[in-house]
Short mmCIF file of N, CA, C and O in Angstrom, two decimals:
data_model
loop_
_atom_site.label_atom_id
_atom_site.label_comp_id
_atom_site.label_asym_id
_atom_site.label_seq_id
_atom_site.Cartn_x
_atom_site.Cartn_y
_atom_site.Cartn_z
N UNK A 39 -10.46 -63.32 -47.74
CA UNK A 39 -9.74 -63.08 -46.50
C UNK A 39 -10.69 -62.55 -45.43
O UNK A 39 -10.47 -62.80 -44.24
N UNK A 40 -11.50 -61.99 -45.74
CA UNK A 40 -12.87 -61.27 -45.09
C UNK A 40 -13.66 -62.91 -44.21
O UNK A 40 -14.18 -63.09 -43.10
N UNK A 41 -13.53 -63.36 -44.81
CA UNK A 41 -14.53 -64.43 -44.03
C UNK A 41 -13.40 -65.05 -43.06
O UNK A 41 -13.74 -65.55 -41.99
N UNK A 42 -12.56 -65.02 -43.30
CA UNK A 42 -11.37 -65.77 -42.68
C UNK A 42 -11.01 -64.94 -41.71
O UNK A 42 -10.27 -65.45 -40.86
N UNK A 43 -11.29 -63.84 -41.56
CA UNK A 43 -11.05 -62.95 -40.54
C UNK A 43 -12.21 -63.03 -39.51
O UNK A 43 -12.03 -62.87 -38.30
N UNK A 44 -13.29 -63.26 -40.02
CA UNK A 44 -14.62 -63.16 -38.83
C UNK A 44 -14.20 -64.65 -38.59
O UNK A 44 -13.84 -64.94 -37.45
N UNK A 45 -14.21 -65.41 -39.32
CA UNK A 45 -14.02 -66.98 -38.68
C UNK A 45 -12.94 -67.26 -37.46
O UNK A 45 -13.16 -67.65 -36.31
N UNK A 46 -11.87 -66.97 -38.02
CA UNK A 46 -10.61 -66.80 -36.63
C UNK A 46 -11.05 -66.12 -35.45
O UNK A 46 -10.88 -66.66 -34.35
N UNK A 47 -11.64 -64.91 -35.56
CA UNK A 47 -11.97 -63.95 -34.32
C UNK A 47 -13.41 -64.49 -33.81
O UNK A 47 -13.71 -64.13 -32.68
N UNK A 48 -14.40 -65.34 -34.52
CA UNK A 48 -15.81 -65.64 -33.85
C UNK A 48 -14.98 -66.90 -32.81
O UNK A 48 -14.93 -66.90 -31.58
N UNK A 49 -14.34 -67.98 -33.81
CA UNK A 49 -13.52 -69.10 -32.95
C UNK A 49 -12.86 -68.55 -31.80
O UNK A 49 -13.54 -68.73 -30.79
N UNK A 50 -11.79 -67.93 -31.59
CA UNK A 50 -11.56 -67.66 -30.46
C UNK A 50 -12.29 -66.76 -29.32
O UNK A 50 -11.95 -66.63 -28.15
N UNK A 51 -13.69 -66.04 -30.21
CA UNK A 51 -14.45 -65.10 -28.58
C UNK A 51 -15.30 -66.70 -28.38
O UNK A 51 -15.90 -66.75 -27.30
N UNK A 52 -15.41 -67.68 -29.06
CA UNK A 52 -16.08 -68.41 -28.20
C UNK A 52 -15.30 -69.16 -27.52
O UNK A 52 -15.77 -70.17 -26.99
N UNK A 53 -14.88 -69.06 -27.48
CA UNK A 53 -13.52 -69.74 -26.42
C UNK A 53 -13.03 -69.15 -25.63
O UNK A 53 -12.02 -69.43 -24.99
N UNK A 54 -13.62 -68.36 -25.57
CA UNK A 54 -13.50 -67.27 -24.22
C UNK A 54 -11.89 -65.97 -24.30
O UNK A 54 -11.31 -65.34 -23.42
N UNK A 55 -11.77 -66.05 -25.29
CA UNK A 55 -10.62 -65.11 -25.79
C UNK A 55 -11.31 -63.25 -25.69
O UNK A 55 -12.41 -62.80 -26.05
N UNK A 56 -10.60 -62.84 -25.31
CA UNK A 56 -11.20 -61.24 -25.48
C UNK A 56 -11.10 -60.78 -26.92
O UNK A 56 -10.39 -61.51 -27.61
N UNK A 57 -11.67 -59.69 -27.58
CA UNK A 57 -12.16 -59.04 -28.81
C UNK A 57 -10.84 -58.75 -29.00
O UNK A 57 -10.68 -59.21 -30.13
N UNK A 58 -9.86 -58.32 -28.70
CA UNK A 58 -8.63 -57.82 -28.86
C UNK A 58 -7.72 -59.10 -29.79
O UNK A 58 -7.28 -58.99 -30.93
N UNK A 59 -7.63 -60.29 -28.88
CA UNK A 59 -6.74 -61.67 -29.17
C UNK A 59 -7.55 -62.30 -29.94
O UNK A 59 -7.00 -62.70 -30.97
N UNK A 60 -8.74 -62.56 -29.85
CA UNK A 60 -9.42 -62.88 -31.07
C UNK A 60 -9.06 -62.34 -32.16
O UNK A 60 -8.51 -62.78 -33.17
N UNK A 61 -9.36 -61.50 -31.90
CA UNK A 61 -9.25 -60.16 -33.70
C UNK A 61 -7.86 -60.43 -34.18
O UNK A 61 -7.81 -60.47 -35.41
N UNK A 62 -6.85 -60.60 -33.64
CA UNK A 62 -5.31 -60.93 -33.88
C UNK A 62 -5.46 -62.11 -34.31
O UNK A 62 -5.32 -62.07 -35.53
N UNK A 63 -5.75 -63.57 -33.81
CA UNK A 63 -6.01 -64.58 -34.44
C UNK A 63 -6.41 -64.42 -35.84
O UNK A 63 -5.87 -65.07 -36.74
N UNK A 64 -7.39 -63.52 -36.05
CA UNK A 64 -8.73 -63.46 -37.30
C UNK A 64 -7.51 -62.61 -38.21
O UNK A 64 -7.30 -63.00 -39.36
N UNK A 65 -7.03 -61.88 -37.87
CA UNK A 65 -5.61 -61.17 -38.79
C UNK A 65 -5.03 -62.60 -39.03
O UNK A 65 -5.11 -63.17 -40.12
N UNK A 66 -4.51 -63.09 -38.02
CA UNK A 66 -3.63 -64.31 -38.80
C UNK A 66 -4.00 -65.69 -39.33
O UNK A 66 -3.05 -66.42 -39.60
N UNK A 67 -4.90 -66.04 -39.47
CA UNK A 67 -6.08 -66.57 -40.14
C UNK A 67 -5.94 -66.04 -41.30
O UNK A 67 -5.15 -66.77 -41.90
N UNK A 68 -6.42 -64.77 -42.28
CA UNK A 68 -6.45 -64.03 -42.93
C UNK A 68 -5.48 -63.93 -43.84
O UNK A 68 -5.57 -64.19 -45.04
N UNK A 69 -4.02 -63.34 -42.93
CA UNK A 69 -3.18 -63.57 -43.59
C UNK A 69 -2.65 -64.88 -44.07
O UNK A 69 -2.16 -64.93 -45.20
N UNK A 70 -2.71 -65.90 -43.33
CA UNK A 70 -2.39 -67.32 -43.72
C UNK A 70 -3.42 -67.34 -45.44
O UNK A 70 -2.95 -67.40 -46.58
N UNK A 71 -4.75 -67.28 -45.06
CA UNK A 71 -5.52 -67.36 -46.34
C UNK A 71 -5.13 -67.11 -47.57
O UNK A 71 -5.06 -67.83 -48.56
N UNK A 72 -4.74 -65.35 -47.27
CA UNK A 72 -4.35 -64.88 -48.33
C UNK A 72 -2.69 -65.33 -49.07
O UNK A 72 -2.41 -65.10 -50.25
N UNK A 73 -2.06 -65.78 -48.41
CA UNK A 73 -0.92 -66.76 -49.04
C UNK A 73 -0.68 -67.43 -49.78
O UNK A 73 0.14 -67.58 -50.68
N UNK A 74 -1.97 -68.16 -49.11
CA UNK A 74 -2.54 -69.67 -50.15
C UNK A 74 -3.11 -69.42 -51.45
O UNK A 74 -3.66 -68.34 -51.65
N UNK A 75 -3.01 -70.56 -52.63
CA UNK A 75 -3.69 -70.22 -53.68
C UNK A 75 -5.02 -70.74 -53.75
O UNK A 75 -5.73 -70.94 -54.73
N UNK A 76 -5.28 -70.97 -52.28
CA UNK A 76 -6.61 -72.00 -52.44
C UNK A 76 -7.63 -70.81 -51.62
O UNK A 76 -7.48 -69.62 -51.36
N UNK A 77 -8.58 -71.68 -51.42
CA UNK A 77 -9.87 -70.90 -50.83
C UNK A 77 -9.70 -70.58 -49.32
O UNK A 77 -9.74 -69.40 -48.99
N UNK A 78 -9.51 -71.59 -48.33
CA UNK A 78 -8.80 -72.05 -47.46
C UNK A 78 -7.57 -72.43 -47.44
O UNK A 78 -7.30 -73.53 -47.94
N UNK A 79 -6.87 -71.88 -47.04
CA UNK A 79 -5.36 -72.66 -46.28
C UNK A 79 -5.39 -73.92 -46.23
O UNK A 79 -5.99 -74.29 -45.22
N UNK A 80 -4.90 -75.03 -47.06
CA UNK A 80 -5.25 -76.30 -46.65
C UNK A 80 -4.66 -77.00 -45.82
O UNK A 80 -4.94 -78.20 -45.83
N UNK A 81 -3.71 -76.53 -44.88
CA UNK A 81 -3.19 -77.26 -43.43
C UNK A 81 -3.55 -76.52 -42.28
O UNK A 81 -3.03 -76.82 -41.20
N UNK A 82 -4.72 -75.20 -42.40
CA UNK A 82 -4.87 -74.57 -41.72
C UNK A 82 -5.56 -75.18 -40.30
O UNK A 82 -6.71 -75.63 -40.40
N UNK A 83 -5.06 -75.21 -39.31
CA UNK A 83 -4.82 -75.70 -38.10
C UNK A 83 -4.84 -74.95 -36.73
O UNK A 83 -4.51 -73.77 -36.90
N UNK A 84 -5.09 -75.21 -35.63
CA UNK A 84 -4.38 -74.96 -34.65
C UNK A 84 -2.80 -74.86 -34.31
O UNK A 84 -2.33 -73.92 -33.67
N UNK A 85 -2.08 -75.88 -34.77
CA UNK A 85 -0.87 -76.14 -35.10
C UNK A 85 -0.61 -74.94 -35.77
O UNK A 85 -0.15 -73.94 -35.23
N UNK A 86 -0.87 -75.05 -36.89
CA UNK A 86 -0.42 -73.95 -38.23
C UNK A 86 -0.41 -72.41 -37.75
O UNK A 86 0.25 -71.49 -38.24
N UNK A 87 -1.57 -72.34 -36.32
CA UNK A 87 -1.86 -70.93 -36.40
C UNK A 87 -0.79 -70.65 -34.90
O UNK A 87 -0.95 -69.61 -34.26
N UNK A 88 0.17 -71.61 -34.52
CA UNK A 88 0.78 -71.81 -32.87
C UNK A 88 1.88 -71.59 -34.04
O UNK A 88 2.58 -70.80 -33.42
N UNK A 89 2.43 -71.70 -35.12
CA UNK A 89 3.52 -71.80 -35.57
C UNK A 89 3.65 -70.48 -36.28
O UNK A 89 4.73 -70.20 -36.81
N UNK A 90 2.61 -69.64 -36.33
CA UNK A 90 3.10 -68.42 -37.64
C UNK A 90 2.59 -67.22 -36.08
O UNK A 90 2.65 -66.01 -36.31
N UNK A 91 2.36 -67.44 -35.39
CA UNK A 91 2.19 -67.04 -34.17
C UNK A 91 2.80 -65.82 -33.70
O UNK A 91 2.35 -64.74 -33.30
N UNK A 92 4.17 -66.39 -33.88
CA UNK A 92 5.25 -65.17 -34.08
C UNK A 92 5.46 -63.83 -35.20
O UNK A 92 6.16 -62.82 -35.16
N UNK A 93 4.61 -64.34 -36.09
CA UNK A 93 3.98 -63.31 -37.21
C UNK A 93 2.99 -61.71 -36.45
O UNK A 93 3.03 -60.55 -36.85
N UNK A 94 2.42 -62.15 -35.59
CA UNK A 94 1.76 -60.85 -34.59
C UNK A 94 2.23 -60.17 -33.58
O UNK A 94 1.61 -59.39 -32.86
N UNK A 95 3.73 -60.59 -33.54
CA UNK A 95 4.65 -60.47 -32.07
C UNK A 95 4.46 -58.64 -31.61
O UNK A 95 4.37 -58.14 -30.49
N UNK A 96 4.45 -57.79 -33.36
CA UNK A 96 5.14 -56.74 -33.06
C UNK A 96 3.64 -56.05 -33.26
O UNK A 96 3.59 -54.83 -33.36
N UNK A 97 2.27 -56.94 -33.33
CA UNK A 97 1.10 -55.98 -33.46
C UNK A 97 0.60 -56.33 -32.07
O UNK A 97 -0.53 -56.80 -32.18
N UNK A 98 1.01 -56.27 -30.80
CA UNK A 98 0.06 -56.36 -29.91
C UNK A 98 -0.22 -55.07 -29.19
O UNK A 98 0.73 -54.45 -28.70
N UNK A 99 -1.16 -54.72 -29.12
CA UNK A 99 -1.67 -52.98 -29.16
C UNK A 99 -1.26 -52.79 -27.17
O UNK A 99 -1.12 -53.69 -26.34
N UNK A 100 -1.16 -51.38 -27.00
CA UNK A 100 -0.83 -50.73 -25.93
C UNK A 100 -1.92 -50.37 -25.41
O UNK A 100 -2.54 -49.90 -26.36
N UNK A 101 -2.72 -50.28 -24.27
CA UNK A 101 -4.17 -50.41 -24.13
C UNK A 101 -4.22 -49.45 -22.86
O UNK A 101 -3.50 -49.77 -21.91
N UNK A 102 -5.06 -48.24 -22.76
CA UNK A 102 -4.82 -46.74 -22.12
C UNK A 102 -5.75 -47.32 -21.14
O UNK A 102 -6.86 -47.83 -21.28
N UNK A 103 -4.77 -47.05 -19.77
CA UNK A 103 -5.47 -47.42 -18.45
C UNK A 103 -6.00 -46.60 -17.86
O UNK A 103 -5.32 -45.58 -17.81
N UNK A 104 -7.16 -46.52 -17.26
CA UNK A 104 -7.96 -45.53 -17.10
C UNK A 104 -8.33 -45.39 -15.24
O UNK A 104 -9.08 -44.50 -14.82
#
C-alpha cells in the first residue's frame, strides 16, 4: 500500500495538483490497493479513482489562514 501511496500522490503533484490533493489521491490509491487481493488493483484507473472519490468526502482537512 506504501508504494501505492507515493505513486497516486507523485501522479497527481505532476499534474500540477497541490501536496494536500495529491496526498488524498495517494490515500485512495492505497486504499483501493489494499482491498484487492492482487498486487495492484486490477481496474485501477482514473475512472476507478472518479468513482470511489466520494470515499475522501469527509477527510478534506481545514487549513489555518494566516
Amino acid at each position: 500500500a506504501g508504494d501505492s501511496l507515493i505513486a497516486g500522490t507523485l501522479l497527481r503533484l505532476l499534474g500540477g495538483e497541490d501536496l494536500v490533493e495529491a496526498s488524498r489521491t495517494g490515500a485512495l490509491v492505497a486504499a483501493l490497493t489494499v482491498e484487492s487481493a492482487t498486487d495492484v488493483h486490477p481496474l485501477l484507473s482514473d475512472q476507478l479513482l472518479a468513482d470511489n472519490a466520494h470515499r475522501l468526502s469527509g477527510l478534506i482537512p481545514q487549513r489555518i489562514m494566516t
